[in-house]
XYZ file of C-alpha atoms in Angstrom:
727
model
C 70.090 104.881 167.781
C 73.379 105.346 166.928
C 74.974 102.460 164.880
C 78.169 101.958 164.155
C 79.566 102.167 160.674
C 80.062 98.527 158.911
C 82.588 97.855 157.026
C 81.521 95.026 155.160
C 80.700 95.481 151.482
C 77.987 97.091 150.856
C 75.041 96.632 147.636
C 75.209 100.749 147.277
C 78.054 103.029 146.208
C 79.762 105.409 148.282
C 77.469 108.937 148.064
C 74.659 107.088 146.236
C 70.920 107.745 147.845
C 69.507 104.611 149.639
C 66.112 103.558 150.073
C 65.249 104.730 154.086
C 63.076 101.872 154.815
C 63.474 102.123 158.773
C 62.069 105.762 158.864
C 58.953 105.241 157.180
C 55.662 105.406 159.206
C 54.603 101.955 160.856
C 51.204 103.064 159.318
C 52.666 103.051 155.672
C 51.761 99.441 154.058
C 55.199 97.893 152.936
C 54.005 97.867 149.036
C 53.545 102.486 149.495
C 56.910 102.548 150.794
C 59.274 104.597 148.238
C 62.257 102.615 147.068
C 63.428 105.143 144.537
C 67.143 106.521 144.582
C 66.436 110.075 143.677
C 65.640 111.495 140.238
C 67.010 108.505 138.714
C 63.652 107.170 138.417
C 62.003 109.541 136.972
C 64.430 109.844 133.868
C 63.943 106.200 133.688
C 60.368 106.007 132.945
C 61.370 109.143 130.838
C 63.999 106.596 128.994
C 60.734 104.145 128.529
C 58.484 106.952 127.105
C 61.139 107.686 124.274
C 60.492 104.258 122.669
C 57.508 105.349 121.776
C 58.045 108.642 120.457
C 57.896 109.554 116.459
C 60.771 111.478 116.904
C 62.708 108.065 118.412
C 61.546 106.251 115.281
C 62.504 109.246 112.510
C 66.098 109.361 114.482
C 65.925 105.538 113.030
C 65.095 106.338 110.137
C 68.054 108.643 109.880
C 70.430 105.837 110.965
C 69.716 103.685 108.198
C 70.033 106.431 105.880
C 73.623 107.355 107.015
C 73.980 103.319 107.231
C 73.219 103.355 103.479
C 76.049 105.747 102.612
C 78.821 104.811 104.964
C 78.111 100.626 105.648
C 76.068 99.752 102.090
C 79.130 101.857 100.063
C 81.802 99.384 101.993
C 79.494 96.135 100.627
C 80.210 97.925 97.289
C 83.819 97.920 97.171
C 84.401 94.879 95.083
C 82.156 96.530 92.291
C 84.781 99.783 92.828
C 87.782 97.200 92.856
C 86.698 95.848 90.032
C 86.564 98.691 88.011
C 89.750 100.101 88.904
C 91.689 97.022 88.395
C 90.214 96.736 84.576
C 90.477 100.395 83.544
C 92.027 103.567 85.782
C 94.757 101.105 87.434
C 94.771 98.494 84.869
C 98.766 98.703 85.283
C 98.344 97.616 89.284
C 97.733 94.117 90.081
C 94.853 93.178 91.805
C 96.461 92.839 95.371
C 98.092 96.248 95.181
C 94.494 97.736 94.002
C 93.202 95.856 97.402
C 95.343 98.077 99.550
C 92.808 100.819 98.486
C 90.009 99.119 99.725
C 91.592 97.631 102.740
C 93.194 101.397 103.765
C 89.582 102.417 103.708
C 88.053 99.789 105.625
C 91.167 100.057 108.146
C 90.905 103.797 108.920
C 87.194 103.797 108.736
C 86.909 101.053 111.492
C 89.976 102.843 113.468
C 88.932 105.801 113.648
C 85.918 105.184 115.973
C 88.037 104.846 118.884
C 87.527 108.916 119.148
C 84.695 109.230 117.230
C 82.397 107.279 119.933
C 83.611 109.604 123.208
C 82.912 112.548 120.617
C 79.188 111.683 119.754
C 78.792 111.129 123.808
C 79.496 114.356 124.541
C 78.067 116.155 121.504
C 75.123 114.463 119.570
C 74.900 113.708 116.127
C 73.881 117.008 115.397
C 77.378 118.187 114.981
C 78.782 114.729 113.840
C 75.748 114.354 111.504
C 76.608 117.302 108.984
C 80.424 116.715 109.358
C 79.911 112.622 108.250
C 77.699 114.204 104.933
C 80.262 116.757 103.609
C 82.974 114.245 104.038
C 81.056 111.556 102.253
C 79.800 113.731 99.638
C 82.794 115.609 98.366
C 85.240 111.962 99.003
C 83.073 110.956 95.386
C 83.498 114.483 93.987
C 87.349 113.887 94.700
C 87.041 110.479 93.139
C 85.920 111.639 89.599
C 89.208 113.511 89.545
C 91.422 110.463 90.147
C 93.606 109.286 87.897
C 96.772 108.027 89.514
C 97.334 105.311 92.458
C 98.249 107.725 95.048
C 95.376 109.578 94.248
C 92.803 106.864 95.128
C 95.126 105.795 98.130
C 94.807 109.539 99.327
C 91.129 110.204 98.708
C 89.225 106.824 99.127
C 91.786 105.351 101.570
C 91.984 108.421 104.004
C 89.588 111.113 102.672
C 86.603 109.089 102.280
C 87.442 106.711 105.674
C 86.793 110.111 107.664
C 83.156 110.274 106.484
C 82.271 106.860 106.341
C 83.757 105.878 109.987
C 81.764 108.779 111.299
C 78.659 108.205 109.742
C 78.560 104.960 111.039
C 79.347 105.322 114.242
C 77.219 107.940 114.702
C 74.143 105.888 113.204
C 74.673 102.882 115.391
C 75.373 105.079 118.675
C 72.429 107.626 118.226
C 69.844 104.073 118.389
C 71.731 102.615 121.335
C 71.160 105.948 123.499
C 67.535 106.007 122.671
C 66.206 102.523 123.138
C 66.940 99.691 125.581
C 63.701 97.484 125.113
C 62.734 97.529 121.672
C 66.668 98.536 120.587
C 66.964 95.167 118.865
C 63.987 96.019 116.325
C 65.705 99.629 115.927
C 68.850 98.588 115.279
C 67.512 95.842 112.744
C 65.442 98.400 110.530
C 68.667 100.633 110.921
C 71.103 98.447 109.453
C 69.157 97.510 107.142
C 70.826 100.199 105.100
C 73.762 98.342 104.760
C 72.016 95.632 102.723
C 70.345 98.280 100.794
C 73.461 100.030 100.334
C 74.901 96.742 99.178
C 71.958 95.735 96.331
C 71.719 99.877 95.081
C 75.408 100.900 94.834
C 76.270 98.171 92.432
C 73.508 98.177 90.340
C 73.677 101.739 90.187
C 77.621 101.336 88.883
C 76.859 98.806 86.702
C 74.493 101.003 84.742
C 76.700 103.953 84.428
C 80.417 102.385 84.282
C 79.287 101.701 80.325
C 77.490 104.602 79.756
C 78.448 107.667 81.541
C 82.134 106.953 82.682
C 84.183 106.903 85.854
C 83.992 110.671 86.463
C 80.422 110.857 85.893
C 79.194 107.637 87.747
C 81.062 109.234 90.986
C 79.359 112.156 90.488
C 76.227 110.966 90.247
C 76.961 109.024 93.836
C 77.876 112.137 95.781
C 74.823 113.143 93.905
C 72.610 110.750 95.441
C 74.782 110.635 98.837
C 74.433 114.296 99.494
C 70.413 114.070 99.073
C 70.059 110.856 101.517
C 72.769 112.218 104.181
C 71.114 115.834 104.264
C 67.434 113.988 104.832
C 69.518 111.929 107.746
C 70.185 115.302 109.238
C 67.246 116.708 109.434
C 65.766 113.255 110.497
C 68.167 113.668 113.479
C 66.497 117.373 114.841
C 64.656 115.490 117.252
C 67.347 113.918 119.282
C 67.970 116.681 121.494
C 64.525 117.036 122.360
C 64.241 113.364 122.965
C 67.721 113.296 125.436
C 67.133 116.216 127.331
C 67.654 115.852 130.923
C 69.033 112.267 130.668
C 72.946 112.388 132.109
C 75.681 112.408 129.389
C 79.129 111.461 129.419
C 81.766 113.215 131.595
C 83.522 115.667 129.384
C 87.197 115.520 129.408
C 89.668 118.114 129.169
C 91.436 117.356 126.116
C 90.383 114.975 122.865
C 93.279 112.954 123.676
C 92.665 108.747 122.927
C 90.008 107.281 124.956
C 90.914 103.363 125.937
C 88.311 103.535 129.147
C 86.036 100.777 127.793
C 88.712 98.042 128.161
C 88.686 98.469 131.498
C 86.010 96.595 131.728
C 86.560 92.868 131.332
C 82.925 91.640 129.987
C 83.131 94.226 127.017
C 86.948 93.055 126.483
C 85.765 89.380 125.642
C 82.400 90.028 123.971
C 84.850 92.778 122.016
C 86.979 89.820 120.977
C 84.440 87.198 120.089
C 82.294 90.024 118.007
C 85.490 90.657 115.916
C 86.512 86.974 115.263
C 82.661 86.324 114.075
C 82.858 89.728 112.110
C 86.406 88.314 110.785
C 84.917 85.384 109.407
C 81.961 87.151 108.134
C 83.218 89.333 106.398
C 86.080 87.269 104.820
C 83.124 84.477 103.473
C 81.111 87.112 102.012
C 83.711 88.326 100.305
C 85.043 85.108 99.246
C 81.633 83.725 97.418
C 82.337 84.997 93.777
C 85.988 83.957 93.541
C 85.005 80.672 94.970
C 82.027 80.680 92.464
C 84.371 81.520 89.508
C 86.871 78.559 90.768
C 84.083 76.106 90.631
C 83.173 77.135 86.967
C 80.304 79.515 87.450
C 80.238 82.538 85.389
C 80.671 86.082 86.295
C 76.923 86.987 86.326
C 76.663 83.770 88.571
C 79.091 85.548 91.084
C 77.154 89.024 90.982
C 73.895 86.949 90.858
C 75.048 85.360 94.481
C 75.875 88.815 96.104
C 72.654 90.204 94.866
C 70.963 87.526 97.109
C 72.993 87.583 99.932
C 71.916 91.193 100.071
C 68.218 90.842 99.636
C 68.592 87.739 102.783
C 70.890 89.875 104.815
C 68.473 92.426 104.875
C 65.308 89.913 106.055
C 67.867 88.502 108.408
C 68.792 91.965 110.188
C 65.089 92.888 110.753
C 63.739 89.619 111.941
C 66.665 88.607 113.954
C 67.095 91.792 115.714
C 63.338 91.700 117.064
C 64.336 87.734 118.496
C 67.195 89.488 119.959
C 64.195 91.873 121.937
C 62.777 88.506 123.118
C 65.249 85.750 123.881
C 68.406 88.158 124.756
C 71.549 89.208 122.313
C 73.728 86.294 123.594
C 71.120 83.268 123.478
C 70.842 85.000 119.715
C 74.369 85.300 118.804
C 74.930 81.901 120.342
C 72.235 80.187 118.029
C 72.641 81.573 115.066
C 75.973 80.480 115.061
C 75.387 77.262 116.026
C 72.684 77.605 112.832
C 75.612 78.235 110.945
C 78.132 75.546 111.854
C 75.707 73.279 110.926
C 75.264 74.962 107.353
C 79.119 75.269 106.641
C 79.004 71.722 107.296
C 76.539 70.315 105.431
C 76.165 72.267 102.726
C 79.120 74.373 101.791
C 82.218 72.371 102.283
C 80.943 69.194 100.540
C 78.181 70.480 97.668
C 78.937 74.248 97.186
C 80.908 73.782 94.839
C 79.314 70.922 92.925
C 75.955 71.995 92.864
C 74.398 75.246 91.861
C 71.553 74.550 93.418
C 73.165 73.831 96.821
C 75.547 76.739 95.872
C 72.409 79.471 96.239
C 71.188 77.817 98.603
C 73.835 77.823 100.887
C 74.046 81.910 99.891
C 70.554 82.510 101.326
C 70.776 80.899 104.280
C 74.353 82.552 104.815
C 72.958 86.178 104.093
C 70.039 85.474 106.245
C 72.318 83.959 109.261
C 75.178 86.652 108.872
C 73.178 89.332 108.405
C 72.035 89.035 111.865
C 75.773 89.695 113.479
C 75.136 93.290 112.383
C 72.147 93.777 114.691
C 73.450 91.022 117.548
C 76.870 92.753 117.857
C 75.817 96.406 118.953
C 72.970 94.825 121.004
C 75.503 92.385 122.568
C 77.809 95.697 123.254
C 74.925 97.484 124.822
C 74.847 94.946 127.552
C 78.548 95.904 128.735
C 77.831 99.349 129.382
C 75.137 102.597 130.354
C 73.380 103.844 128.127
C 75.075 107.611 127.946
C 78.371 105.762 127.343
C 77.199 103.368 124.374
C 78.738 105.527 121.526
C 82.148 105.286 123.178
C 81.952 101.627 123.688
C 80.873 101.024 120.202
C 83.292 102.611 118.730
C 86.141 100.904 120.546
C 84.372 97.849 120.133
C 84.134 98.346 116.436
C 88.068 99.009 115.920
C 88.908 96.036 116.426
C 87.677 94.675 113.641
C 89.555 97.416 111.696
C 92.698 94.789 111.607
C 90.029 91.850 110.349
C 88.610 93.602 107.714
C 91.774 94.853 106.351
C 93.420 91.671 106.510
C 90.706 90.186 104.488
C 91.165 92.960 101.812
C 94.859 92.478 101.366
C 95.495 89.136 102.331
C 96.108 85.894 99.194
C 92.564 83.839 99.017
C 93.649 80.159 99.483
C 95.710 81.954 103.204
C 92.119 83.481 103.827
C 90.197 80.748 103.033
C 92.458 78.399 105.257
C 92.658 80.637 107.765
C 88.609 81.110 108.144
C 88.454 77.303 108.496
C 90.536 77.458 111.570
C 88.859 80.473 113.110
C 84.978 78.020 112.700
C 86.826 74.767 113.328
C 87.114 76.068 117.377
C 83.969 76.032 118.645
C 83.074 72.702 117.482
C 84.567 69.473 116.539
C 82.212 68.380 113.483
C 83.248 70.956 111.680
C 86.793 69.506 111.628
C 84.943 65.929 110.159
C 83.290 68.547 107.089
C 86.931 69.723 106.832
C 88.587 66.651 106.549
C 85.463 66.116 103.622
C 86.948 68.973 101.952
C 90.538 68.013 101.535
C 88.918 64.369 99.330
C 85.748 66.063 98.092
C 85.067 68.121 94.811
C 85.972 71.521 94.603
C 85.441 71.107 91.022
C 82.023 71.396 89.007
C 80.207 68.144 87.948
C 79.945 66.845 84.610
C 76.770 68.318 83.881
C 78.105 72.018 84.266
C 77.971 74.296 81.437
C 81.912 75.018 82.380
C 83.737 72.364 83.169
C 87.184 73.285 84.626
C 88.404 69.008 85.633
C 90.376 66.905 83.899
C 88.766 63.857 82.387
C 91.085 61.900 85.162
C 89.872 64.012 87.905
C 86.237 63.731 86.732
C 86.231 60.236 86.744
C 88.077 60.204 90.450
C 85.592 62.777 91.334
C 88.378 64.726 93.256
C 89.673 68.341 93.538
C 91.441 69.203 90.629
C 94.444 71.460 91.008
C 94.240 72.957 87.320
C 96.737 73.553 84.938
C 98.142 71.197 82.229
C 99.060 68.434 83.509
C 97.399 69.156 86.824
C 99.010 67.681 90.293
C 97.133 64.246 90.490
C 98.044 63.655 86.451
C 101.671 64.082 87.257
C 101.752 61.921 89.981
C 99.578 59.256 89.170
C 101.546 59.118 85.515
C 98.420 59.787 83.597
C 97.543 61.995 80.392
C 95.756 65.261 81.279
C 93.207 66.166 78.498
C 90.179 68.504 79.852
C 86.622 67.163 79.229
C 84.372 67.734 76.201
C 82.095 70.331 76.513
C 78.471 69.219 76.266
C 76.821 72.504 75.131
C 77.736 74.622 72.176
C 78.674 77.783 72.939
C 80.320 80.999 71.364
C 83.728 81.080 71.850
C 87.235 81.085 70.266
C 88.345 78.071 71.571
C 86.522 74.281 71.935
C 87.333 71.307 73.883
C 85.112 69.463 72.050
C 88.172 67.746 69.843
C 90.856 65.673 71.482
C 94.483 66.400 69.521
C 95.282 63.074 67.605
C 99.215 64.281 67.230
C 100.208 64.782 70.977
C 99.553 61.269 71.951
C 102.975 60.499 70.505
C 104.368 63.351 73.392
C 105.286 62.057 76.223
C 102.579 61.517 79.186
C 104.408 62.968 82.445
C 105.460 66.500 81.192
C 108.948 67.620 82.876
C 108.653 70.388 85.465
C 110.238 72.628 82.904
C 107.641 75.648 81.728
C 108.384 75.825 78.252
C 107.035 72.028 77.503
C 104.341 72.635 79.294
C 103.571 75.486 77.455
C 104.386 74.249 74.278
C 101.878 70.981 74.508
C 98.651 73.554 75.640
C 99.959 75.405 72.198
C 98.879 72.474 70.286
C 95.761 72.026 72.232
C 94.862 75.024 71.790
C 95.431 74.646 67.822
C 93.006 71.617 68.307
C 90.074 73.206 70.022
C 90.411 76.155 67.905
C 86.910 76.609 66.191
C 87.999 80.515 63.994
C 89.084 77.697 61.236
C 89.175 74.450 60.616
C 93.002 75.040 59.273
C 94.206 75.620 62.651
C 93.722 72.342 63.548
C 96.340 71.257 60.829
C 98.934 73.357 61.795
C 100.712 71.022 64.235
C 102.222 69.028 61.263
C 103.628 71.893 59.900
C 105.265 73.749 63.145
C 106.158 70.464 65.006
C 109.511 70.026 62.714
C 110.297 73.969 62.863
C 110.308 74.176 66.343
C 113.088 72.356 67.168
C 114.895 74.236 64.636
C 113.931 77.718 64.877
C 114.481 79.684 68.016
C 112.056 82.474 67.016
C 108.640 80.178 66.466
C 109.694 78.107 69.372
C 109.297 80.793 71.618
C 105.735 82.351 69.528
C 104.263 78.566 70.260
C 105.218 78.991 74.097
C 104.358 82.543 74.422
C 100.713 81.480 72.984
C 100.713 78.567 74.934
C 101.093 80.244 78.253
C 98.340 82.895 77.182
C 95.971 80.246 76.599
C 96.992 79.036 80.278
C 96.198 82.442 81.905
C 92.881 82.475 80.853
C 92.337 79.798 82.495
C 90.286 80.864 86.098
C 92.574 77.845 87.750
C 95.483 78.341 86.116
C 98.783 78.094 88.129
C 102.206 78.346 87.112
C 104.718 75.479 87.470
C 107.370 78.683 88.361
C 105.704 79.784 91.176
C 107.758 83.257 91.028
C 105.957 84.059 87.421
C 102.298 83.545 86.775
C 101.381 82.158 82.894
C 100.611 85.396 81.685
C 104.102 87.097 82.619
C 105.949 83.905 81.130
C 103.811 84.761 78.112
C 104.528 88.296 77.704
C 108.413 87.147 78.225
C 108.091 84.393 75.811
C 106.815 86.758 73.426
C 109.420 89.548 73.934
C 112.221 86.827 73.498
C 110.499 85.669 70.089
C 110.358 89.342 68.797
C 114.030 89.679 69.704
C 115.067 86.484 68.193
C 113.236 87.363 65.264
C 114.843 90.409 64.550
C 118.398 88.748 64.701
C 117.082 85.808 62.265
C 115.618 88.296 60.169
C 119.744 89.634 59.303
C 120.336 86.763 57.893
C 120.677 85.905 54.482
C 118.687 83.136 54.897
C 115.827 84.030 56.463
C 113.541 84.738 53.441
C 113.731 81.078 52.609
C 113.042 79.948 56.246
C 109.649 78.916 57.025
C 109.963 79.046 60.527
C 110.914 82.609 60.428
C 107.799 83.353 58.397
C 105.225 81.126 60.480
C 106.824 83.000 63.303
C 105.338 86.501 62.305
C 102.041 84.379 61.517
C 101.994 83.167 65.507
C 102.835 86.762 66.694
C 100.128 88.195 64.787
C 97.804 85.711 66.129
C 99.322 86.485 70.077
C 98.395 90.237 69.448
C 94.967 89.238 68.375
C 94.419 87.015 71.464
C 95.638 89.741 73.768
C 94.194 92.834 72.379
C 90.688 92.772 70.810
C 90.749 96.264 68.965
C 92.724 93.995 66.508
C 95.030 97.102 65.231
C 98.354 95.474 66.290
C 97.217 91.804 64.897
C 96.754 93.998 61.619
C 100.083 95.747 61.672
C 101.606 92.340 62.135
C 99.929 90.894 59.115
C 100.849 93.932 56.914
C 104.398 94.395 57.942
C 105.367 90.894 59.133
C 104.153 88.102 57.455
C 102.797 89.546 54.129
C 106.128 91.175 53.845
C 108.255 88.348 54.159
C 106.037 86.581 51.878
C 106.311 88.719 48.995
C 110.020 89.442 49.667
C 110.828 85.615 49.286
C 110.345 85.722 45.558
C 108.353 83.311 43.419
C 110.268 80.111 44.057
C 109.651 80.039 47.370
C 106.123 80.892 47.371
C 105.693 77.439 45.622
C 107.228 75.751 48.537
C 104.696 77.293 50.936
C 101.642 76.384 48.767
C 101.817 72.821 50.038
C 101.732 73.646 53.904
C 98.464 74.393 55.585
C 99.753 77.518 57.137
C 99.401 79.202 54.151
C 95.484 78.473 53.971
C 95.325 79.895 58.077
C 97.256 82.954 56.378
C 94.851 83.350 53.322
C 91.867 83.186 55.567
C 93.471 85.810 58.012
C 94.865 88.658 55.671
C 91.834 88.578 53.438
C 89.607 89.348 56.347
C 92.548 92.281 57.743
C 92.056 93.575 53.696
C 88.180 93.588 53.860
C 88.093 94.969 57.203
C 90.320 97.713 56.771
C 89.699 98.024 52.796
C 93.133 97.900 52.089
C 95.339 96.056 49.092
C 96.403 92.831 50.227
C 99.530 90.858 48.495
C 97.156 88.181 47.735
C 95.838 90.185 44.913
C 98.879 89.562 42.989
C 99.204 85.859 44.180
C 97.903 84.555 41.098
C 98.964 80.958 42.022
C 96.733 81.057 44.779
C 93.366 80.644 41.985
C 94.991 77.722 40.554
C 92.864 74.696 40.750
C 95.993 72.219 40.363
C 97.425 73.686 43.349
C 94.490 73.217 45.754
C 90.920 71.766 45.680
C 88.728 74.700 45.046
C 85.421 74.496 47.589
C 83.076 77.319 47.786
C 85.135 78.847 50.820
C 88.009 79.185 48.290
C 85.581 81.248 45.810
C 84.326 83.103 48.535
C 87.704 84.194 49.729
C 89.197 84.836 46.526
C 85.896 87.051 45.506
C 86.556 88.814 49.180
C 90.303 89.329 47.723
C 89.150 91.167 44.920
C 86.852 93.376 46.432
C 88.941 94.735 48.941
C 91.967 95.082 46.044
C 88.990 96.990 44.108
C 87.809 99.085 46.504
C 91.190 100.384 47.762
C 92.537 100.749 43.477
C 89.402 103.458 43.226
C 89.723 107.395 44.715
C 86.566 108.367 46.819
C 85.668 110.689 44.679
C 84.966 107.588 42.162
C 83.415 105.800 44.654
C 80.570 108.621 45.617
C 79.946 108.487 42.418
C 79.183 105.249 41.977
C 77.229 105.362 45.325
C 75.083 108.362 43.843
C 74.305 106.194 40.582
C 72.922 103.506 42.619
C 70.802 105.344 44.979
C 69.255 106.947 41.832
C 68.654 103.610 40.390
């Protein structure tokens, strides 16, 4: 019987095979009717059998190896950036060095647009060796880099190609081979990112100090060459496993393919994953900075990263397995809600006030956030067919390129506020916790070893903005003083002594930076543990500062340098940091000193003399080798004291500054084995001028020994040494 063609919408596409139910024999039971759609049913059965094949799990192992070399190294960029900032690129700011990492991350992800399409057409047999070659050569070239643009081209451009190819290949292969157990397979593979985040920092920290930059990079290149070569071999079963499966249609050219964005479900999923990954990467990167700002040591920051990596590794495996049971979208939403609870109840109110809670949040955050690396590819797989998975995944993760690069180069304070805005959107409870953050503590508690809050903020248990004075003390017209350290540590400056003479100063300091840095200079003298004489220098310098411009600039330079060492230091001049102000004041002091020395009264001016002493102290604080300090002492203070004559020397003996000079000059003489002006300064040993004590006797003996050693020849010293050995 003929039927007219229906114009209503049909379930099957035009040209697709439909089950012919009416033409089946009447004697056949309905349960035995063939409802297949042709050969596609056989492919689906074969697809289910693939997940039990050993070759499929070898491909999972290969994906884990490639993720160690790509995303695993991405998690270790902080170690590379920190080393470059302190060594090879120490002349560049942190934000400038951050552009290297930002370029690397951005290009590694933005290249995913086209890599996924190529993987759908040709498989990992071609892209795997290419990724291995690019990644290995990148680190061999990094060993030869010396200048800033070398690192931009080598790591930022060349290295991003290998990293992007390796990461998309690793994730795309699993999406093509697995359907029912994709979460478990993906969880095992992405454990490589956590393993890389643990292996690379430990290896680089151990080799930077012993082997240097060049050989450390060559060692990393050797490790990557080994693991990627093994990964290429493990991808060999992929061609056998995918024979007979539908592949993506090969286009006529390699033009940019953005067809995945035609799917509305994919666009919404990609947008949500982009926001989640932006927050995930940003908070993980901010943890060491938050720890340092709260008073944690640098080693505590490394410990937090290690805890984050280990717990993240566990979360990726376990939550990926759960995603197969309850569905990836359900697992993602549940994990986000749990994270919101942790952030609202632990991170915002207590993470910077309690070490145990900081470690607890880091472990919980690592476990939950690690699941995003597993659930994000699973959610993407629900929006496409297996043969198109790599193309969809590559284009979805390309959106994260903007977020990753923005995380790297954005100032930390703005980044933290932006993360707050993003997390505020899902739940109103986070808004209440955010209000708590503005009132609660950001500095450490009184029981902590390192204290950054002033006494007034500590008593009020509120956030201290840092600086001397802080904003709260200025607003409330309080005397801003640091807290007393309860634990003795080996350090150059101690906070255990509260200055006495500064009580005469105004409790509210003006907005001019000079006055703030001068007050910090006197606080520095009181807290210095190098010698007790430093605490008495203020009585000598205070009247001279008003009349001697070089001495005034030298005190400002030391005060600004001391403030710059604080992790919460902020400059009153928003355009210049305290460290920049210290260098500028040091330059002004040198220029003013050169002008003052040309005056006939320079040799009789105590301010000029002690300015040379403070400049040498500045060099000792800023340069650990002490070379410039020794030059300042030898050709500065010592020469001025020598040219001043005997009459002027008598005036200096009553000053506390001369005791500091004697101690520093005596140390310089014995350390460098040189003669000193103190050996000819006979009046230094007279008991009627100053009270003799054991320290003076030891110091005089050191001075005589340095003079004796410098007066004899090397051959005579060798003869004396041989005679001592024979005896």
